[in-house]
Short mmCIF file of C-alpha atoms in Angstrom, two decimals:
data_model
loop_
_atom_site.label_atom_id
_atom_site.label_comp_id
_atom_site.label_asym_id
_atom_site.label_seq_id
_atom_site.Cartn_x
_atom_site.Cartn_y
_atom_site.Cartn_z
CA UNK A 1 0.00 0.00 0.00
CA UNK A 2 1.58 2.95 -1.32
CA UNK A 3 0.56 6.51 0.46
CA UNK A 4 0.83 10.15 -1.01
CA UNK A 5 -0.21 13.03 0.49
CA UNK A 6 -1.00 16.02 -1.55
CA UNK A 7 -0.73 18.75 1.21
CA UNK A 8 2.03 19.18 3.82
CA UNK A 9 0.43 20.60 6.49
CA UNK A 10 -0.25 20.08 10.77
CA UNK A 11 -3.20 16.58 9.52
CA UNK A 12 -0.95 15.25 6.62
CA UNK A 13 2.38 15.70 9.07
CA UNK A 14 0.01 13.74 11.82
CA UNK A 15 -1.43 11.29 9.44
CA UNK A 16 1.84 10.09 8.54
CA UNK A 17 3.64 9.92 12.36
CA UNK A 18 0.86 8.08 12.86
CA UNK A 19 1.34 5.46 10.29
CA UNK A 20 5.25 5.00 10.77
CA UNK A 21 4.26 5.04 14.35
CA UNK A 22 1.48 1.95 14.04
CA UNK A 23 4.19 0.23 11.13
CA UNK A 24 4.06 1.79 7.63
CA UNK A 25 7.73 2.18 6.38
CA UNK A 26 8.22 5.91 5.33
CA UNK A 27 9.67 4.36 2.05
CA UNK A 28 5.60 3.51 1.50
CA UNK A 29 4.71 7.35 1.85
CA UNK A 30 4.87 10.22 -0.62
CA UNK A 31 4.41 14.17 -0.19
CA UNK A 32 4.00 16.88 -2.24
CA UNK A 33 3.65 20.22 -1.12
CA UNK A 34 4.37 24.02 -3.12
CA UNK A 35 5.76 24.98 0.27
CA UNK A 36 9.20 23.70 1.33
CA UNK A 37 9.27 24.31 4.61
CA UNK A 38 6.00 22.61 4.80
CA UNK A 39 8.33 18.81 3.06
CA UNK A 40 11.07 19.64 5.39
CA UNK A 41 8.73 19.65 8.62
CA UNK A 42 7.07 16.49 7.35
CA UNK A 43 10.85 15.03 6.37
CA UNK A 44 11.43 16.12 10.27
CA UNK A 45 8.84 13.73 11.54
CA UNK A 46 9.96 10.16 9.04
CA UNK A 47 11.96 10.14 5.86
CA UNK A 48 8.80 9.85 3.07
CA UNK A 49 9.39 10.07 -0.41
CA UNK A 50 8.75 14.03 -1.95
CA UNK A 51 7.35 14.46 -5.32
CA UNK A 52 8.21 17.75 -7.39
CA UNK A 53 4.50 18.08 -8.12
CA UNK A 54 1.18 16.62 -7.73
CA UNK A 55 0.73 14.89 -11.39
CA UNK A 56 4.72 12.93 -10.56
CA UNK A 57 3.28 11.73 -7.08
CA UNK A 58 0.37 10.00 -8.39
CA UNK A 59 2.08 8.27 -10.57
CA UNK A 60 3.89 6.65 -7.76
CA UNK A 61 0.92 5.53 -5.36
CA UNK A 62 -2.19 3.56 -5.07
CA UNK A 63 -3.78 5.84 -2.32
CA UNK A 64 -4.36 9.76 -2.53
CA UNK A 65 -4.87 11.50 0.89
CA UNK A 66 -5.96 15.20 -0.60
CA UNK A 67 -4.92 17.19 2.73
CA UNK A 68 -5.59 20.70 1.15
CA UNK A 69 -8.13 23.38 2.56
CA UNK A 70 -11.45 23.22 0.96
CA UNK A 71 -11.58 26.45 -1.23
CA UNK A 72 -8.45 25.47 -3.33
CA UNK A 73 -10.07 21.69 -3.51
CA UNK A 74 -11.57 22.61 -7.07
CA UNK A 75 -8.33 23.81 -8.45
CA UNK A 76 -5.78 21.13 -7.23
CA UNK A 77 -8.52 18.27 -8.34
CA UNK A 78 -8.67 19.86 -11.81
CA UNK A 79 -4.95 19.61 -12.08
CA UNK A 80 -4.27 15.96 -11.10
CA UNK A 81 -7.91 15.02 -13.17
CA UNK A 82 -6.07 13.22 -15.92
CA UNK A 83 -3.49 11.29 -13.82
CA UNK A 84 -6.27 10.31 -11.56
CA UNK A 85 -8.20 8.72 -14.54
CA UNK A 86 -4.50 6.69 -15.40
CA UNK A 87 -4.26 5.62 -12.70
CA UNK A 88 -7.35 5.04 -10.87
CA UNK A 89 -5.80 5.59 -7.39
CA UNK A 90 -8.40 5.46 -3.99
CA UNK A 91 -9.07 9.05 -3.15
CA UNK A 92 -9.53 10.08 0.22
CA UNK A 93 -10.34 14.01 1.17
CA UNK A 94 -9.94 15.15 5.04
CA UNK A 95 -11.39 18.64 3.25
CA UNK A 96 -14.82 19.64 4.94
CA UNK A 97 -17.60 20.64 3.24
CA UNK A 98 -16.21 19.14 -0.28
CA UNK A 99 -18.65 16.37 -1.51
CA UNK A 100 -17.86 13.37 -2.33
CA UNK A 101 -20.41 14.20 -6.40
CA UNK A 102 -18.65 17.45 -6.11
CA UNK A 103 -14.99 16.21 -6.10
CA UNK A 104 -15.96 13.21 -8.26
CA UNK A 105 -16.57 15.36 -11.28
CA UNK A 106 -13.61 17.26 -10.26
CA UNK A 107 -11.92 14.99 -10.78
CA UNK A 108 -13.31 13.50 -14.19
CA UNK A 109 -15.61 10.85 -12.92
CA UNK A 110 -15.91 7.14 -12.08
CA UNK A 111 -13.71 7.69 -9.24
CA UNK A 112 -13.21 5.41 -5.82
CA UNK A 113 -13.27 8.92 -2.94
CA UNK A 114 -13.76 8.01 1.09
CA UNK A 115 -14.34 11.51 2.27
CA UNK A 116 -13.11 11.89 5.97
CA UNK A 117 -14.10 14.06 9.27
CA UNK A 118 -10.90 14.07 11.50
CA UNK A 119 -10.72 16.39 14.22
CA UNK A 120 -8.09 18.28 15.43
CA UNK A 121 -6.56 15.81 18.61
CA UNK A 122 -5.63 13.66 15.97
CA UNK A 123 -2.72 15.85 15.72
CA UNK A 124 -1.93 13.98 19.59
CA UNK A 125 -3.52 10.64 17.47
CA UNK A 126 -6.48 11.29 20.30
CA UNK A 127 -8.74 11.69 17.09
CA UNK A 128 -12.25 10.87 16.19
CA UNK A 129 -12.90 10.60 12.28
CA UNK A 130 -16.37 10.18 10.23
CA UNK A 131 -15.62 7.99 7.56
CA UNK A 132 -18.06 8.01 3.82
CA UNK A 133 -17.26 5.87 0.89
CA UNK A 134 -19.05 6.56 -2.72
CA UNK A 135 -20.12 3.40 -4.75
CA UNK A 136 -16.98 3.30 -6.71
CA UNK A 137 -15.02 2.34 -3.40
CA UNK A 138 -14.13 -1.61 -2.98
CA UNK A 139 -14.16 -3.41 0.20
CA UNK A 140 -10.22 -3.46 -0.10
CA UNK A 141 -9.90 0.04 -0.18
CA UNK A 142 -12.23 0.80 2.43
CA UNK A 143 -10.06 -1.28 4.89
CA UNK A 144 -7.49 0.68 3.77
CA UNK A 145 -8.76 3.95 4.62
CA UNK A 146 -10.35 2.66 8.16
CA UNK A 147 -6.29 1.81 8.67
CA UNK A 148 -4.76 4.66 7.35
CA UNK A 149 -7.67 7.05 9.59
CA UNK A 150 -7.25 4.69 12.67
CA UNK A 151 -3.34 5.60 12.76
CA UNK A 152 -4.46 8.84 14.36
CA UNK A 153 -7.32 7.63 16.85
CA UNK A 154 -10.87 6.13 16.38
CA UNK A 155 -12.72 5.92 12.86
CA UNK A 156 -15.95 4.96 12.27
CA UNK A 157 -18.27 4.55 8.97
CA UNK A 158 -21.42 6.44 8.89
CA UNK A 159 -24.09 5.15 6.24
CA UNK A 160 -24.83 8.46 4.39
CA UNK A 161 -22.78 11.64 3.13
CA UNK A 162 -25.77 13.99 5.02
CA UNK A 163 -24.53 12.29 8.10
CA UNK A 164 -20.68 13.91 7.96
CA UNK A 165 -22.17 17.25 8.89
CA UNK A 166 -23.26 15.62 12.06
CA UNK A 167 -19.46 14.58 12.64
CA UNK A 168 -18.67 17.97 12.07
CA UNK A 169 -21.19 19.00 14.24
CA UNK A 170 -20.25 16.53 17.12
CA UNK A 171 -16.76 15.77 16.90
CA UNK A 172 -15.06 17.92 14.49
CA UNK A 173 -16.05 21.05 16.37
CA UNK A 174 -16.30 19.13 19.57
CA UNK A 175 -13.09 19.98 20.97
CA UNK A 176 -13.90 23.48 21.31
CA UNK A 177 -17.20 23.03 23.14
CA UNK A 178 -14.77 20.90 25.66
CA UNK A 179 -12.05 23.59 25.62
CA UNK A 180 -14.82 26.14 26.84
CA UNK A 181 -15.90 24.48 29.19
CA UNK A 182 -12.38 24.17 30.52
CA UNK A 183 -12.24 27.77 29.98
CA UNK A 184 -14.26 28.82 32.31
CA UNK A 185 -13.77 26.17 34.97
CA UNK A 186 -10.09 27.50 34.86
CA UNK A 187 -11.42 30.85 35.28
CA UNK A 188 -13.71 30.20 38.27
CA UNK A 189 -11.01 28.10 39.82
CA UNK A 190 -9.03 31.15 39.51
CA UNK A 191 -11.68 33.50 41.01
CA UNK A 192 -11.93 30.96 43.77
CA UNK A 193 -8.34 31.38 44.75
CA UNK A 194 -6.63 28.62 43.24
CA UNK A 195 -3.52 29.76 41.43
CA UNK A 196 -3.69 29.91 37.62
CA UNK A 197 -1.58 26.72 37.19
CA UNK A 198 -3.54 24.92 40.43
CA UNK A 199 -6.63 25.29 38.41
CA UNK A 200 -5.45 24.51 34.84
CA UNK A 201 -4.24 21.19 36.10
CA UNK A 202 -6.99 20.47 37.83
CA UNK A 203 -9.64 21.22 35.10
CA UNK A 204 -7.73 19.35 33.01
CA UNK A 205 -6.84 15.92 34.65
CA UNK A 206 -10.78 16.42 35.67
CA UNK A 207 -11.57 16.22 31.70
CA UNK A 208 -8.92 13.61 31.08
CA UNK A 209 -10.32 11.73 33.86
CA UNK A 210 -14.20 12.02 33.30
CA UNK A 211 -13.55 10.57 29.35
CA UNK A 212 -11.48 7.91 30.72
CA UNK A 213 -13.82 6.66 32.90
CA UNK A 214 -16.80 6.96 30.02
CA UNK A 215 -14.43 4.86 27.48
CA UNK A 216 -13.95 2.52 30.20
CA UNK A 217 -17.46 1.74 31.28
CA UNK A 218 -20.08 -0.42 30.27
CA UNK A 219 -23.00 1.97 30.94
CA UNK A 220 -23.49 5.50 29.58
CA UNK A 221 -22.78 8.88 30.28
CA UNK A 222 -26.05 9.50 31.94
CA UNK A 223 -26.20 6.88 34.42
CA UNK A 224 -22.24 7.75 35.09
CA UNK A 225 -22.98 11.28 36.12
CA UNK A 226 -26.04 9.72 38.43
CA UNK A 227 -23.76 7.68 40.42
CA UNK A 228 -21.70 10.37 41.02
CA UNK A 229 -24.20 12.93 41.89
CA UNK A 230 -24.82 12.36 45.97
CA UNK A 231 -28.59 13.32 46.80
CA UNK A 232 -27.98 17.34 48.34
CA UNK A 233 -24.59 17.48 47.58
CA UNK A 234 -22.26 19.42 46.07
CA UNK A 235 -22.33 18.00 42.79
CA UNK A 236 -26.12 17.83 42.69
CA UNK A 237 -26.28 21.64 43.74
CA UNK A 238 -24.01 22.28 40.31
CA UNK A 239 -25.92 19.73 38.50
CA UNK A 240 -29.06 21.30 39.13
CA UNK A 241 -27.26 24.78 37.98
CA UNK A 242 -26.39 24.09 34.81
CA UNK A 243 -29.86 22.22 34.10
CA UNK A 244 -32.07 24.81 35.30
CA UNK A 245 -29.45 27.09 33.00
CA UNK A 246 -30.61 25.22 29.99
CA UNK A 247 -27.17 23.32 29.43
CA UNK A 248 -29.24 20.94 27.07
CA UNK A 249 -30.66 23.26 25.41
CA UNK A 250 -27.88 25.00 24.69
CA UNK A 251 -26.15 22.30 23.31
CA UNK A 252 -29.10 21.30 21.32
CA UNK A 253 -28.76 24.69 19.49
CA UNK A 254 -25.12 24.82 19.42
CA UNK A 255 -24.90 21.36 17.36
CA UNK A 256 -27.66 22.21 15.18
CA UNK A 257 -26.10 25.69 14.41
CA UNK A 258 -22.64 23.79 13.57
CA UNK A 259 -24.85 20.79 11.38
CA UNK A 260 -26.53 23.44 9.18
CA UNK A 261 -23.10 25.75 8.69
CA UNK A 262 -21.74 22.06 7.46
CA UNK A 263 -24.96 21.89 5.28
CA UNK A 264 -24.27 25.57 3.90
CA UNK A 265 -20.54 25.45 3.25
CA UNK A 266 -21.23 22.64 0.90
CA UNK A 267 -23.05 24.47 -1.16
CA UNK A 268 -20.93 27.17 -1.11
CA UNK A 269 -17.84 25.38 -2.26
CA UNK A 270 -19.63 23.83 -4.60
CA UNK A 271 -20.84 26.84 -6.20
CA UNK A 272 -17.31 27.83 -6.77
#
């Protein structure tokens, strides 16, 4: 299975420690990237192969990981187009809000594309990634992909396109709903008295600790936070809080909000 990444940057330099890390030989992998400095930061993390240009990397692969942003998607597919019809590589996009029709035609048609939802802790291959393969994808090269994605953290299929934007929605832009939360328990540790560092290390173990527990346990998240909420305690004086707050609610609205931008941004880039 021979790699090339078409993009240089912070996923495609994770991606690929990830792989050497879980076994791939960097003599497997190919890069190609405008930017130098971008080649010699991924040459900094394993030795991979470097391809002048786009068009000379395909030639070399079986697998195209497409780790550009979104709004220059159209362009760099219309450029590789006619080596992608030669050589009939599997195509998989980490862009959001490209389609998988859009891209297709892009990139002439009749053409095998698993498009992908990481988010950003696979960077610390902590990641959670939506996976979507069109028709044209084999059973093969949908193993391949689940491996390639799984180098950086957890993947998992979902059985429509529509159902990426919920990805987005729920894990790709998760991380920041968690990182405001820390926020402003940091901050109110702060305001407690806690020193700055007392309460950063705090809120965080307390995060690290809480998904721990829920990736270790055999009932839900629910029934966790039940047994430990002690009847007129602390916890259930918090609890009650943030529920009579509207926490759920809130939520409810934030995810939606983050679905439909998903929804929109498609049809934006397509339009372009």
């Amino acid at each position: 299975m021979r790699i090339g990444f078409i993009g240089g940057g912070n996923m495609a330099s994770s991606i690929i420690g990830g792989l050497v890390a879980s076994g791939f030989a960097a003599e497997q992998i190919w890069a190609s990237d405008p930017n130098a400095d971008s080649l010699n930061k991924l040459l900094a993390v394993a030795p991979v192969n470097t391809a002048s240009d786009n068009n000379a990397l395909i030639t070399a692969v079986d697998i195209v990981i497409l780790a550009v942003k979104p709004q220059i998607m159209k362009i760099v597919a219309g450029d590789i187009a006619a080596s992608v019809q030669d050589r009939k590589p599997l195509v998989i996009t980490i862009a959001a809000g490209v389609t998988s029709a859009s891209l297709d035609g892009w990139l002439g048609g009749n053409t095998a594309i698993v498009r992908c939802m990481p988010n950003t802790p696979a960077l610390v291959r902590s990641g959670a990634t939506g996976l979507f393969a069109n028709t044209e994808v084999n059973a093969t090269q949908r193993a391949q992909a689940e491996q390639i994605l799984q180098a950086v953290g957890l993947a998992l299929w979902v059985d429509n396109e529509a159902q990426l934007d919920a990805v987005t929605a729920l894990s790709g832009s998760g991380p920041a709903y968690f990182f405001l939360v820390m926020e402003a328990m940091q901050a109110k540790g702060l305001e407690m008295g806690l020193s700055a560092e007392v309460a950063k290390q705090l809120t965080l173990q307390t995060a690290l600790g809480a998904a721990q527990m829920a990736l270790g346990s055999d009932v839900d998240a629910a029934e966790l936070r039940r047994r430990v909420t002690s009847p007129n305690g602390t916890t259930e004086r918090a609890i009650n809080i943030l529920q009579a707050g509207g926490l759920e609610a809130l939520f409810d609205q934030a995810l939606e909000g983050a679905r439909l931008r998903a929804e929109e941004l498609a049809i934006e880039l397509d339009g372009e």
